[in-house]
Coordinates of C-alpha atoms in Angstrom, one line a residue:
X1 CA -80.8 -52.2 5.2
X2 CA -77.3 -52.2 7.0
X3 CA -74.7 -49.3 7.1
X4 CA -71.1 -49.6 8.7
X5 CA -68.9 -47.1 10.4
X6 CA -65.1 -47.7 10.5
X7 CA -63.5 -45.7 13.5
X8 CA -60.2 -44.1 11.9
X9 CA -58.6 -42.0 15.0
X10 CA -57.0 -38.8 14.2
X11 CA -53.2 -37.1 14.1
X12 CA -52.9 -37.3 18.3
X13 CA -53.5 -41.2 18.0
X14 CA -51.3 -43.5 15.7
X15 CA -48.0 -41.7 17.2
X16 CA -46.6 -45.4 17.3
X17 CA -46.6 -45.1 13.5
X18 CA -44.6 -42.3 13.2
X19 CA -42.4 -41.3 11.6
X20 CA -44.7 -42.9 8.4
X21 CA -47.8 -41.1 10.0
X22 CA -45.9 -37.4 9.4
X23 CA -47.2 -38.0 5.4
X24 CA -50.0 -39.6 5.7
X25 CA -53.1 -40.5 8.0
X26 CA -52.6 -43.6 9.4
X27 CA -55.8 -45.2 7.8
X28 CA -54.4 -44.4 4.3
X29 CA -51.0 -46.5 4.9
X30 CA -50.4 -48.8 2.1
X31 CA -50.8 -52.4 3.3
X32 CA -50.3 -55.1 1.2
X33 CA -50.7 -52.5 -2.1
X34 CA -53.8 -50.8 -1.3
X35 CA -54.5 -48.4 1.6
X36 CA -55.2 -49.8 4.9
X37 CA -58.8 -48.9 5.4
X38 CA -59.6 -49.6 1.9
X39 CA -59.3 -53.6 2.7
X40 CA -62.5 -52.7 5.0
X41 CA -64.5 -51.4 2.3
X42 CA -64.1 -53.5 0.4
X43 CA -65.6 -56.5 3.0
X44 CA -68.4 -54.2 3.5
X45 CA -68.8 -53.5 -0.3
X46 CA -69.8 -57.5 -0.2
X47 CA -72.3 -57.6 2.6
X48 CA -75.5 -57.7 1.0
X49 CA -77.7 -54.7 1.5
X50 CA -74.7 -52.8 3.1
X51 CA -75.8 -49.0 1.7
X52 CA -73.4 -46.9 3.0
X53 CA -70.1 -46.6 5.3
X54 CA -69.6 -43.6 7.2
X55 CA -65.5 -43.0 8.6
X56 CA -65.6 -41.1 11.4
X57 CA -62.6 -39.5 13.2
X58 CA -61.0 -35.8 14.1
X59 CA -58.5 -35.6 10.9
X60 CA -58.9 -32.4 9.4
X61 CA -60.9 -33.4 5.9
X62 CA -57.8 -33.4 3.3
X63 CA -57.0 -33.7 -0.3
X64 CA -55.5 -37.3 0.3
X65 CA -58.3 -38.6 2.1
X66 CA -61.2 -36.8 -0.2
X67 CA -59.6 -38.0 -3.3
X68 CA -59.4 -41.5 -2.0
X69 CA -63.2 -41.6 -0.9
X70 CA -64.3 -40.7 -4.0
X71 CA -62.4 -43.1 -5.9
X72 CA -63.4 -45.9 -3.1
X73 CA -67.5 -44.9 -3.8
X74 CA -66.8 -45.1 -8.2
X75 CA -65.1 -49.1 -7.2
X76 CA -66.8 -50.4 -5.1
X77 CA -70.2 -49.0 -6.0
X78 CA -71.4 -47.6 -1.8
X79 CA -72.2 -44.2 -0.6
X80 CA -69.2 -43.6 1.7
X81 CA -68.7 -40.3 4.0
X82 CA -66.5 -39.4 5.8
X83 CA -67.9 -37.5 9.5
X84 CA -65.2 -35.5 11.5
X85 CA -65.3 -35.5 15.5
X86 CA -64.5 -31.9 17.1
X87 CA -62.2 -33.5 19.2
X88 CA -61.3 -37.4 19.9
X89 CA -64.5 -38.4 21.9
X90 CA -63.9 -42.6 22.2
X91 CA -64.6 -45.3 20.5
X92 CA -68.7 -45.2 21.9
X93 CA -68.4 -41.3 22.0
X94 CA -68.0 -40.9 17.7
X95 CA -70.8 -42.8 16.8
X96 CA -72.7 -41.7 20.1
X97 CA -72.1 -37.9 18.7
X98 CA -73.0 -39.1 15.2
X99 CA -75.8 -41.5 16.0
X100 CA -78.3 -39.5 13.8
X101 CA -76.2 -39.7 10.6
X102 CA -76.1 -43.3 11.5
X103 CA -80.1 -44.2 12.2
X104 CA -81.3 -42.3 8.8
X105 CA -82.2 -44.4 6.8
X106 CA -83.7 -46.7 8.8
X107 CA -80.9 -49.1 9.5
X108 CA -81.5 -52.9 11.0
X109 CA -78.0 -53.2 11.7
X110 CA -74.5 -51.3 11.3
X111 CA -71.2 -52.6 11.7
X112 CA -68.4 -51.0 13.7
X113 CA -64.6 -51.5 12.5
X114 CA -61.9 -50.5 13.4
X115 CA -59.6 -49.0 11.0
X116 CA -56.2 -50.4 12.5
X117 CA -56.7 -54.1 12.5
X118 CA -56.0 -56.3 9.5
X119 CA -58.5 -59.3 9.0
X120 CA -60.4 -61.6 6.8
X121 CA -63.7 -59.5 8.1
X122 CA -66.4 -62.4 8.4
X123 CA -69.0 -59.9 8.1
X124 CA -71.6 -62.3 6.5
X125 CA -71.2 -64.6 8.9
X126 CA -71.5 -62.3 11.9
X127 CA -74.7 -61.1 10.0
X128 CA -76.4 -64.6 10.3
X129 CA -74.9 -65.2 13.5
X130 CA -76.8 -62.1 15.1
X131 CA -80.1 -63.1 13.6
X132 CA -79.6 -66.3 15.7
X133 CA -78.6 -64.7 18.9
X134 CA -81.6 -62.2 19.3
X135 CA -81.4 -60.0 16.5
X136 CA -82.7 -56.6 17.2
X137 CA -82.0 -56.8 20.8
X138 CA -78.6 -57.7 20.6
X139 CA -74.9 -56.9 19.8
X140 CA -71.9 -59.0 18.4
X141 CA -68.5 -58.6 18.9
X142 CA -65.7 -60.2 16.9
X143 CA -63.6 -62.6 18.9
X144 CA -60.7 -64.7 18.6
X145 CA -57.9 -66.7 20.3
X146 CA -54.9 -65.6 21.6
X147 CA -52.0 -67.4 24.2
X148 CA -52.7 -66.4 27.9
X149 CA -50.1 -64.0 28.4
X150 CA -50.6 -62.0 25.5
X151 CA -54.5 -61.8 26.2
X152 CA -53.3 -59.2 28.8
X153 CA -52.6 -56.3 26.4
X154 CA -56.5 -57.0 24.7
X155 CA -60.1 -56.7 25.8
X156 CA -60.9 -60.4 26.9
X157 CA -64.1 -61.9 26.9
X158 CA -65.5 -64.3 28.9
X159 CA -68.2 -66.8 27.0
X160 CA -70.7 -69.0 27.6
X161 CA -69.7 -72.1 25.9
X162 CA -72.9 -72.9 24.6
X163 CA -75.3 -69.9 24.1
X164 CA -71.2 -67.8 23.1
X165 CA -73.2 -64.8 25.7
X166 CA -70.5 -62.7 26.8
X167 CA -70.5 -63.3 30.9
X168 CA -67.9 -60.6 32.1
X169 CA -65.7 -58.3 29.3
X170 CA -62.5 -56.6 31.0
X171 CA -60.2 -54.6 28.5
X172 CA -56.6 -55.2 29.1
X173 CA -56.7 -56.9 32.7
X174 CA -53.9 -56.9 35.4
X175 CA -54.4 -60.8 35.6
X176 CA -55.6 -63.4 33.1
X177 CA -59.6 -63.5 32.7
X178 CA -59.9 -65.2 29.3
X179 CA -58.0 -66.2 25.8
X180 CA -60.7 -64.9 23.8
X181 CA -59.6 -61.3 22.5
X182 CA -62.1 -58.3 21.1
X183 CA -60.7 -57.9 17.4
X184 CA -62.3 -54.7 17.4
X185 CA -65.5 -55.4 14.8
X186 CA -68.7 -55.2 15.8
X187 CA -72.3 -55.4 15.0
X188 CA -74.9 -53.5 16.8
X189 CA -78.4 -53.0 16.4
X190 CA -80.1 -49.5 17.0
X191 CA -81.0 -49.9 20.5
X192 CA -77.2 -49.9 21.0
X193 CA -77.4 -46.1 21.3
X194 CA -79.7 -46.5 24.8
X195 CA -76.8 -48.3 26.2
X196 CA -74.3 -45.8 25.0
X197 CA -77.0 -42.9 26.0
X198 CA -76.8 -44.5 30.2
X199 CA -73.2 -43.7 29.6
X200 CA -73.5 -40.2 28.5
X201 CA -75.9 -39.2 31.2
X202 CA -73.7 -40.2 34.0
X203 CA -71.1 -38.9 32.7
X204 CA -72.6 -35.7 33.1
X205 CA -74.0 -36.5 37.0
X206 CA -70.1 -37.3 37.6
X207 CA -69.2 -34.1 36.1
X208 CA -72.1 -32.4 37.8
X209 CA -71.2 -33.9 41.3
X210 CA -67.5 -33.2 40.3
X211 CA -67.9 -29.4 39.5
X212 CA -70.0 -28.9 42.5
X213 CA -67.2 -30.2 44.8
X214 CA -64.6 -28.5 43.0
X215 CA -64.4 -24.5 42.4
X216 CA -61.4 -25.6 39.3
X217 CA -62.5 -25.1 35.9
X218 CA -63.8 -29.0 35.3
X219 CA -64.1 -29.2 31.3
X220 CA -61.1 -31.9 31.5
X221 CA -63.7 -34.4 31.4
X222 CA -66.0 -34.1 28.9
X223 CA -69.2 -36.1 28.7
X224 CA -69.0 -37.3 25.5
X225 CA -65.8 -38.8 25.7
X226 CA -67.1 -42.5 26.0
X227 CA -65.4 -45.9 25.0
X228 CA -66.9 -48.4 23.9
X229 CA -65.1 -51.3 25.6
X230 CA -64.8 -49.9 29.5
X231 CA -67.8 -47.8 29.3
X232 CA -70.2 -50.1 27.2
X233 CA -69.4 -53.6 27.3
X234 CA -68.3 -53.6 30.9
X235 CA -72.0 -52.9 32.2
X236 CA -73.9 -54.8 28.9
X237 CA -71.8 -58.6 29.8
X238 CA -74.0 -60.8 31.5
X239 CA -77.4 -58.9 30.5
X240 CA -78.2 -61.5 27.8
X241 CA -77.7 -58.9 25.4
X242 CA -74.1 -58.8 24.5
X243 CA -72.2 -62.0 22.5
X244 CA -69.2 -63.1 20.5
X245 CA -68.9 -64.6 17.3
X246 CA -65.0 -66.4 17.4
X247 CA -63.2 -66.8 14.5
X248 CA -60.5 -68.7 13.3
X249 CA -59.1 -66.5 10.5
X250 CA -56.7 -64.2 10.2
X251 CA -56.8 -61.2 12.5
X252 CA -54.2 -58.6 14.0
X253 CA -53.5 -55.1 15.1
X254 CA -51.5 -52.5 13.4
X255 CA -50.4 -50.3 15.9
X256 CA -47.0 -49.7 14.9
X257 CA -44.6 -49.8 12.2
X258 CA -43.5 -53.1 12.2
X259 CA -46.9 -54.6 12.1
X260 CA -47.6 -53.2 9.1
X261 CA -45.4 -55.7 7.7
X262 CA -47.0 -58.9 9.1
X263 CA -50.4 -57.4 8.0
X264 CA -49.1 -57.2 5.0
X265 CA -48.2 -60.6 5.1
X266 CA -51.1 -61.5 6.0
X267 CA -53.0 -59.7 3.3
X268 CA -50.8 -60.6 0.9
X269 CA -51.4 -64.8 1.5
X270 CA -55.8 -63.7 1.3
X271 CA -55.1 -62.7 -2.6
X272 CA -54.1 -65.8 -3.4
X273 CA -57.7 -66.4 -3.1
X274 CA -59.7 -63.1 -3.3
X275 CA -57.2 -61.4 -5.6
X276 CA -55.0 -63.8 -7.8
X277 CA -54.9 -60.4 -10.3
X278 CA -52.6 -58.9 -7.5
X279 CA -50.0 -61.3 -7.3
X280 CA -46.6 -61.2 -9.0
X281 CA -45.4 -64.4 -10.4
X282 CA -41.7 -64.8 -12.1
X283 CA -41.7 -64.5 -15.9
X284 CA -39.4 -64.7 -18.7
X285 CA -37.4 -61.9 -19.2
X286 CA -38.9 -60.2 -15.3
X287 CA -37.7 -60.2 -11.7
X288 CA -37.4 -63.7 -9.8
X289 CA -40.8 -63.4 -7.5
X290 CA -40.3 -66.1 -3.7
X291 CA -43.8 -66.5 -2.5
X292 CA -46.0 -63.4 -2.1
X293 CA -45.3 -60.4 -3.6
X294 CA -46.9 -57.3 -5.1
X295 CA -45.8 -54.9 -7.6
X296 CA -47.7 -51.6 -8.6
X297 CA -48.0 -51.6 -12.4
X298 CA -46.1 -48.3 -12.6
X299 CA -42.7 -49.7 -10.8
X300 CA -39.6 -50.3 -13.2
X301 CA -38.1 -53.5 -11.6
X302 CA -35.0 -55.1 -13.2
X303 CA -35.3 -58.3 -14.2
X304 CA -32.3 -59.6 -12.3
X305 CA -33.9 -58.4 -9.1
X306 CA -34.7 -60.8 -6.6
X307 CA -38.3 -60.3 -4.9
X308 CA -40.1 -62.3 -1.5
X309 CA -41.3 -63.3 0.1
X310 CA -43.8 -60.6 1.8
X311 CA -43.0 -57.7 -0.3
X312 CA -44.8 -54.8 -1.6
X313 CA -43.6 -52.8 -4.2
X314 CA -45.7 -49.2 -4.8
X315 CA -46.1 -46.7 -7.4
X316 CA -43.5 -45.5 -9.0
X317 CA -40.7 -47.3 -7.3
X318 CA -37.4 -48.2 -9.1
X319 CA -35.9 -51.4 -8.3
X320 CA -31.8 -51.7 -10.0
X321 CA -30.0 -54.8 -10.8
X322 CA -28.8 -57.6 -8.6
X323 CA -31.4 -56.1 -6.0
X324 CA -32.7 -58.2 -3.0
X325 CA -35.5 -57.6 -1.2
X326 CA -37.5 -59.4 1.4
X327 CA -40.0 -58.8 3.7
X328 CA -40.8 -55.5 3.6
X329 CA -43.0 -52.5 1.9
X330 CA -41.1 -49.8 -0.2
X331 CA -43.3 -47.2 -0.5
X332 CA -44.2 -45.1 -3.8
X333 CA -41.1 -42.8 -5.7
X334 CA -38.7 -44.7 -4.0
X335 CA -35.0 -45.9 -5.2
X336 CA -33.2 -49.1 -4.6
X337 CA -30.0 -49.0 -6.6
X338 CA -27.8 -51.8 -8.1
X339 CA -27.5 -54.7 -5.7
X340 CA -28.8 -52.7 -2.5
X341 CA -30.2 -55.2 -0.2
X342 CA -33.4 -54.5 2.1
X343 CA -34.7 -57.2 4.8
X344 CA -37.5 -56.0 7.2
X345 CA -37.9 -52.4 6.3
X346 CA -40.5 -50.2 5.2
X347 CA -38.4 -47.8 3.0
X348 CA -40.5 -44.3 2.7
X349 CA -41.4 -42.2 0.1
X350 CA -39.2 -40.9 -2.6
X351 CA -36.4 -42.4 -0.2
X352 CA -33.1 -43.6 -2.1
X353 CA -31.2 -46.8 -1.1
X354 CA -27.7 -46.0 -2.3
X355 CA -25.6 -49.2 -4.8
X356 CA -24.1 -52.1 -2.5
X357 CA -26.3 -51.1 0.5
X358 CA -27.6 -52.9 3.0
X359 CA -31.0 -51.9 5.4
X360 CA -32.1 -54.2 7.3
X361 CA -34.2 -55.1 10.6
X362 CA -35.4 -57.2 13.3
X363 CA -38.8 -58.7 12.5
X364 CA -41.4 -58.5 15.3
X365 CA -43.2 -61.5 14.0
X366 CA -45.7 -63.7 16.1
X367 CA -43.9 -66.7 17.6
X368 CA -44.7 -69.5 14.4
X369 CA -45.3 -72.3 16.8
X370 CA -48.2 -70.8 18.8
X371 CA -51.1 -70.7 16.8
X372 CA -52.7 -68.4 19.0
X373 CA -49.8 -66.0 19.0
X374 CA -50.3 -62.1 18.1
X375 CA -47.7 -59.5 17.3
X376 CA -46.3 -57.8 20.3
X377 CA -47.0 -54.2 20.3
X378 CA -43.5 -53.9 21.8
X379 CA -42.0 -50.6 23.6
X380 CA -39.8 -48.4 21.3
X381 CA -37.2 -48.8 24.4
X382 CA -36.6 -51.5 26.8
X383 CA -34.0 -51.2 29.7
X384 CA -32.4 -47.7 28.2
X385 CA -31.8 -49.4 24.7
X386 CA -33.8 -49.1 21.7
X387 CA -35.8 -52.3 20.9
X388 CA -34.4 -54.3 17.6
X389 CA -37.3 -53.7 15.3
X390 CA -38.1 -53.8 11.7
X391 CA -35.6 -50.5 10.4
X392 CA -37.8 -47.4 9.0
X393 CA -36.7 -44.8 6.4
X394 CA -39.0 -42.0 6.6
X395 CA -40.2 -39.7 3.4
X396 CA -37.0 -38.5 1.6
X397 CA -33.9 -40.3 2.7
X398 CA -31.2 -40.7 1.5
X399 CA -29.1 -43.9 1.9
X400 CA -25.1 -43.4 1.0
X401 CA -23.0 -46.4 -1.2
X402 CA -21.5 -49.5 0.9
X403 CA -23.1 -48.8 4.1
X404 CA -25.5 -51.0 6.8
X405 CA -27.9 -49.5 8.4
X406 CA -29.3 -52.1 10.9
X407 CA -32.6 -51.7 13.2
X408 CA -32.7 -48.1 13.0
X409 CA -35.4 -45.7 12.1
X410 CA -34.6 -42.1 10.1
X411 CA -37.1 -39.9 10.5
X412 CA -38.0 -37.8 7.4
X413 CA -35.4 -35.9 4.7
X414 CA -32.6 -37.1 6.3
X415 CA -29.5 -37.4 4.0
X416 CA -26.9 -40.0 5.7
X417 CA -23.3 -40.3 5.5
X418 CA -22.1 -43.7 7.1
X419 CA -23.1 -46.6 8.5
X420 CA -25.8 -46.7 11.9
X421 CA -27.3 -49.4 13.8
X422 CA -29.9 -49.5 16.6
X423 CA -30.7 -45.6 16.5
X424 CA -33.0 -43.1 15.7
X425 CA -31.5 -40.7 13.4
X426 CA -32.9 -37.3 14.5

């Protein structure tokens, strides 16, 4: 029997993702059509004897994310929970706190995700992969290649070629250590918890010795605050214990805004073989449909609208005549009027784009000619100045006739009256 956790943070974390994160948790962000942390359960939902997924995190439990549970348990046919944290205790410190809810059951294995990276999840493969590097006494982690600069902002692992025995793991390095990057999956077996229990204990001898040298009040440091990748992996590499299972498929982070696009990008060129069904196509008498696009089946598009590539329409949306759109996710309720015109923007919910107007942004994209480039999770400023990025509209904004609004993000019920480019609008 196998169970998996995915790791879905709370309101403190994801603050890169604001303003979008002000209506809805992070993990439920529409990606490619569905929400974000649904594309994991549905990878587990295909492991074979995977019984249940637990989500663990310190959002307060809400109708959004209990309504979506429950209709994730009736499609995909898997006891799924969701387990809230007390406070935000660490990658190693959730399923540390929780590691009772885990074991019953009797578990062999368990998967740990987590709930911000977009990727083709080779869980099966791991699977077989961990029976052949030691099963019960071992632990997998999911790596893949990036370009040696950019493996600076990552954990990077360091491999033995042959046996793939992680040697040395340092997470986000001051120097260049490896090109092989943690994608943040994992498979552990049980005895994982022993490791993550070494952690705990001298956490507290540190905070014994700490409150014995200091009269101050030392709760700042609390012992179950553990992470997985400095805490655990650190002192597990080179123990024979700890390996990495590469992969060449798709894989990145969405830690802000803008690479919510490219995940949806790449999510969007996976259903061409895992769900055709999803897929827009042009038809006679519909929109014109470039390359990879979804619609919701409640959105009222006109047919002289002009659609892709990399766009995601959701429910409810209304899309006018003459209207261009590329690249970008418009979000449910929204309105795009006659010939408006949106390039690299996620426009929010129940946000209007006014007639003859034109959003657009800068895409953040992975350079095209290094295969082994990821997305730059990029400052918001650089030098003083706002960085060109993909343009936001946050829930209920409202977009004026005949004007551009170029790299800028507009935080939530905002109702604009001329042009703006390269701000936030306040």
């Amino acid at each position: 029997m196998l169970k998996a956790v995915i790791l879905i943070g709370g309101p403190q974390k994801g603050t890169r993702f604001r303003p979008l994160s002000f209506e809805v948790p992070k993990p439920l962000f529409p990606v490619a059509g569905v929400p974000m942390v649904q594309h994991h359960i549905e990878a587990c939902s295909k492991v074979p004897n995977l019984k249940e997924i637990l989500l663990i995190g310190f959002y307060q439990p809400n109708e959004a994310l209990s309504s979506f549970l429950l209709k994730a348990q009736q499609e995909f046919k898997v006891a799924i929970r969701y387990l809230q944290e007390y406070s935000a205790l660490g990658t190693g410190g959730g399923i540390y706190h929780f590691r009772d809810q885990i074991l019953s059951g009797g578990p062999q294995a368990f998967f740990v995700m987590n709930a911000d990276v977009c990727s083709a999840f080779p869980l099966v493969p791991m699977l077989d992969f961990h029976k052949q590097h030691g099963g019960s006494q071992s632990y997998v982690i999911l790596g893949t290649t990036a370009n040696r600069s950019q493996s600076l902002n990552y954990g990077c692992i360091v491999a033995n070629g042959e046996t793939q025995e992680v040697l040395h793991y340092v997470e986000k390095p001051g120097t260049f250590v490896s090109d092989i990057i943690n994608c943040g999956i994992y498979l552990f077996s049980p005895s994982i918890f022993q490791h993550i229990a070494e952690v705990f204990q001298r956490n507290q001898q540190e905070l014994q010795l700490f409150s014995c040298i200091s009269e101050e009040n030392s709760s700042w440091q609390r012992t179950e605050v553990i992470r997985l990748e400095q805490d655990v992996f650190t002192t597990l590499a080179g123990r024979g214990k700890l390996y990495v299972y590469k992969t060449e498929g798709c894989w990145s982070q969405i830690k802000s805004a803008g690479s919510a696009i490219y995940a949806s990008r790449l999510y969007l060129s996976q259903y061409g073989s895992t769900h055709p069904e999803r897929l827009a196509s042009t038809k006679e008498g519909g929109p014109t449909i470039r390359g990879n696009v979804y619609i919701h089946p409640t959105a009222n598009v006109d047919p002289s609208a002009v659609l892709g590539p990399n766009v995601s329409i959701g429910m409810g949306v209304t899309v006018g005549a003459g209207v261009r759109i590329r690249e970008s996710i418009v979000l449910h309720g929204a309105v795009l009027q006659d010939h408006s015109c949106v390039l690299n923007t996620i426009v929010g919910w129940d946000s209007t784009v006014g007639r003859w107007a034109r959003v657009e942004g800068t895409p953040s994209d992975p350079n095209p000619n290094d295969p082994y480039s990821k997305i730059d999770s990029e400052t918001l400023f650089r030098e003083g100045k706002l960085t060109p990025s993909i343009t936001i509209l946050g829930c209920n904004v409202s977009i004026p006739a005949e004007v551009v609004i170029l790299n800028s993000i507009v935080l939530p019920h905002k109702e604009l009256s001329r042009s703006f480019k390269n701000q936030i609008i306040l």
